[in-house]
Coordinates of C-alpha atoms in Angstrom, one line a residue:
M1 CA 6.8 5.8 10.3
N2 CA 4.3 8.7 9.8
S3 CA 3.6 11.1 12.7
D4 CA 1.7 14.2 13.2
N5 CA 3.8 17.4 13.3
N6 CA 3.5 18.9 16.8
Q7 CA 5.1 22.1 15.8
E8 CA 2.4 22.9 13.1
M9 CA 0.6 26.3 14.0
F10 CA -3.1 26.4 14.5
P11 CA -5.2 29.5 15.1
L12 CA -6.9 29.9 18.5
V13 CA -10.5 31.1 18.3
D14 CA -13.4 32.1 20.5
E15 CA -16.7 30.1 20.2
Q16 CA -17.8 32.4 17.4
G17 CA -14.8 31.5 15.4
N18 CA -12.9 34.8 15.7
I19 CA -9.1 34.4 15.9
I20 CA -7.7 35.4 19.2
G21 CA -4.2 33.8 19.1
A22 CA -2.1 31.0 17.7
A23 CA -0.6 27.9 19.3
T24 CA 1.3 24.6 18.1
R25 CA -0.5 21.3 17.5
G26 CA 1.4 19.9 20.5
E27 CA 0.1 22.7 22.7
C28 CA -3.6 22.3 21.3
H29 CA -3.5 18.5 22.0
N30 CA -1.8 18.3 25.3
G31 CA -4.9 18.8 27.5
S32 CA -4.6 22.6 27.5
K33 CA -8.2 22.8 26.0
L34 CA -7.0 25.6 23.7
L35 CA -10.0 26.2 21.3
H36 CA -8.9 25.7 17.8
P37 CA -11.0 25.3 14.4
V38 CA -11.4 22.1 12.5
I39 CA -13.5 21.2 9.4
H40 CA -15.5 18.0 8.9
L41 CA -17.1 16.9 5.6
H42 CA -19.5 14.0 5.3
V43 CA -19.4 12.5 1.9
F44 CA -22.6 10.6 0.9
N45 CA -23.2 8.7 -2.4
S46 CA -26.4 9.0 -4.2
K47 CA -27.6 5.8 -2.5
G48 CA -27.4 7.6 0.9
E49 CA -24.3 5.6 2.1
L50 CA -21.8 7.6 4.2
Y51 CA -18.1 7.4 3.3
L52 CA -15.9 6.8 6.5
Q53 CA -12.2 7.1 6.8
K54 CA -10.1 4.7 8.9
R55 CA -7.7 6.6 11.0
P56 CA -4.1 5.2 11.0
E57 CA -2.5 3.9 14.1
W58 CA 0.1 6.5 14.2
K59 CA -2.3 9.4 14.7
D60 CA -2.1 11.3 18.0
I61 CA -5.9 11.4 18.5
Q62 CA -8.1 8.3 18.2
P63 CA -5.8 6.1 16.2
G64 CA -7.3 3.1 14.5
K65 CA -11.0 4.2 14.7
W66 CA -13.4 4.9 12.0
D67 CA -14.3 8.7 11.5
T68 CA -15.8 11.3 9.5
S69 CA -15.2 11.2 5.7
V70 CA -12.8 14.2 6.0
G71 CA -11.5 16.0 9.1
G72 CA -8.7 18.3 9.5
H73 CA -7.4 21.4 11.2
V74 CA -7.6 25.0 9.9
D75 CA -4.1 26.2 9.6
L76 CA -3.0 29.5 10.7
G77 CA -3.8 32.2 8.0
E78 CA -6.4 29.8 6.3
S79 CA -10.2 30.3 6.0
V80 CA -12.7 27.6 6.8
E81 CA -13.4 27.1 3.2
M82 CA -9.6 27.0 2.1
A83 CA -9.0 24.3 4.7
L84 CA -12.2 22.4 3.7
K85 CA -10.9 22.3 0.0
R86 CA -7.3 21.4 1.0
E87 CA -8.1 18.6 3.5
V88 CA -10.7 17.0 1.0
R89 CA -8.1 17.1 -1.8
E90 CA -5.4 15.8 0.5
E91 CA -7.3 13.0 2.2
L92 CA -9.6 11.7 -0.5
G93 CA -8.3 13.2 -3.8
I94 CA -11.6 14.9 -4.4
T95 CA -11.4 18.5 -6.0
D96 CA -14.9 18.9 -7.5
F97 CA -17.6 18.8 -4.9
A98 CA -20.4 21.2 -3.6
P99 CA -20.3 21.4 0.3
E100 CA -23.3 22.2 2.2
T101 CA -22.8 23.9 5.5
I102 CA -24.7 22.1 8.3
T103 CA -23.6 23.5 11.6
S104 CA -20.8 24.4 13.9
Y105 CA -20.3 23.4 17.5
V106 CA -17.6 23.1 20.3
F107 CA -16.3 19.4 20.9
E108 CA -14.3 18.8 23.9
S109 CA -12.5 15.6 24.9
A110 CA -9.8 14.9 27.7
R111 CA -7.2 16.2 25.5
E112 CA -8.5 18.9 23.3
K113 CA -11.3 21.4 22.6
E114 CA -12.3 22.1 18.8
L115 CA -14.6 24.5 17.2
V116 CA -16.1 22.1 14.4
F117 CA -17.4 23.3 11.2
V118 CA -19.6 20.6 9.6
H119 CA -20.4 20.1 6.1
K120 CA -21.8 17.4 3.8
T121 CA -21.8 16.7 0.1
V122 CA -23.2 14.0 -2.3
Y123 CA -20.4 12.7 -4.4
D124 CA -20.4 9.6 -6.7
G125 CA -17.0 10.1 -8.3
E126 CA -13.8 8.1 -7.5
I127 CA -12.3 8.4 -4.0
H128 CA -8.5 7.9 -3.6
P129 CA -7.8 7.8 0.2
S130 CA -4.2 9.2 0.8
D131 CA -1.6 7.6 3.1
E132 CA -2.7 9.9 5.7
L133 CA -5.5 7.4 6.2
D134 CA -5.7 3.6 6.6
G135 CA -8.3 3.6 3.8
G136 CA -12.1 4.0 3.9
R137 CA -15.4 2.8 2.7
F138 CA -19.1 3.7 2.3
W139 CA -21.4 2.6 5.2
S140 CA -25.2 2.2 5.1
T141 CA -27.3 4.0 7.8
E142 CA -28.1 0.7 9.2
E143 CA -24.5 -0.4 9.6
I144 CA -23.6 2.8 11.4
K145 CA -26.6 2.3 13.8
E146 CA -25.6 -1.3 14.5
N147 CA -22.0 -0.2 15.4
I148 CA -22.6 3.0 17.5
G149 CA -21.3 2.5 21.1
K150 CA -19.1 -0.5 20.3
G151 CA -15.8 1.4 20.3
I152 CA -15.1 1.3 16.6
F153 CA -16.0 4.9 15.7
T154 CA -14.4 8.0 17.2
P155 CA -16.4 9.6 20.1
N156 CA -16.5 12.8 18.0
F157 CA -18.1 11.1 15.0
E158 CA -20.6 9.3 17.3
Q159 CA -21.7 12.6 18.9
E160 CA -21.9 14.4 15.5
I161 CA -23.6 11.9 13.3
G162 CA -27.0 12.4 14.7
R163 CA -26.7 16.0 13.5
I164 CA -26.4 14.6 9.9
I165 CA -28.8 11.5 9.6
Q166 CA -31.7 10.2 11.5
L167 CA -30.5 7.4 13.7

């Protein structure tokens, strides 16, 4: 059975992204609200559909929900750009893409607080979801609109998607 590594080290940052310390995944996800950086990539195809990943049931945060195409933590000693390339390769098997920076913002839930660096890209190549995911598929804007608020998407995705597409 897969599980998240609670000893994995994350950088701690201020709201501008400056590194101010370090903590473990377990410390960052235990309600401490230690601000740590993450990357998101929204992968669109040329038809305007958005690829969403299905989070596996074993994840420590939002298991079983549909989420951003790619999402992952920035590891200690890694830049946002390095983390973006690593996570996209690990989660979807994509190595050749042109990310566009959209925004960054602070997301806070009951368990954690993240500085989210948001990117998007258009990609029509093959996607090979890893065993870190429960698969994924492309969704039309209409399908996304119809399912907002029904508990199938992560709260973070629902909050963020309006920054990416017109709902």
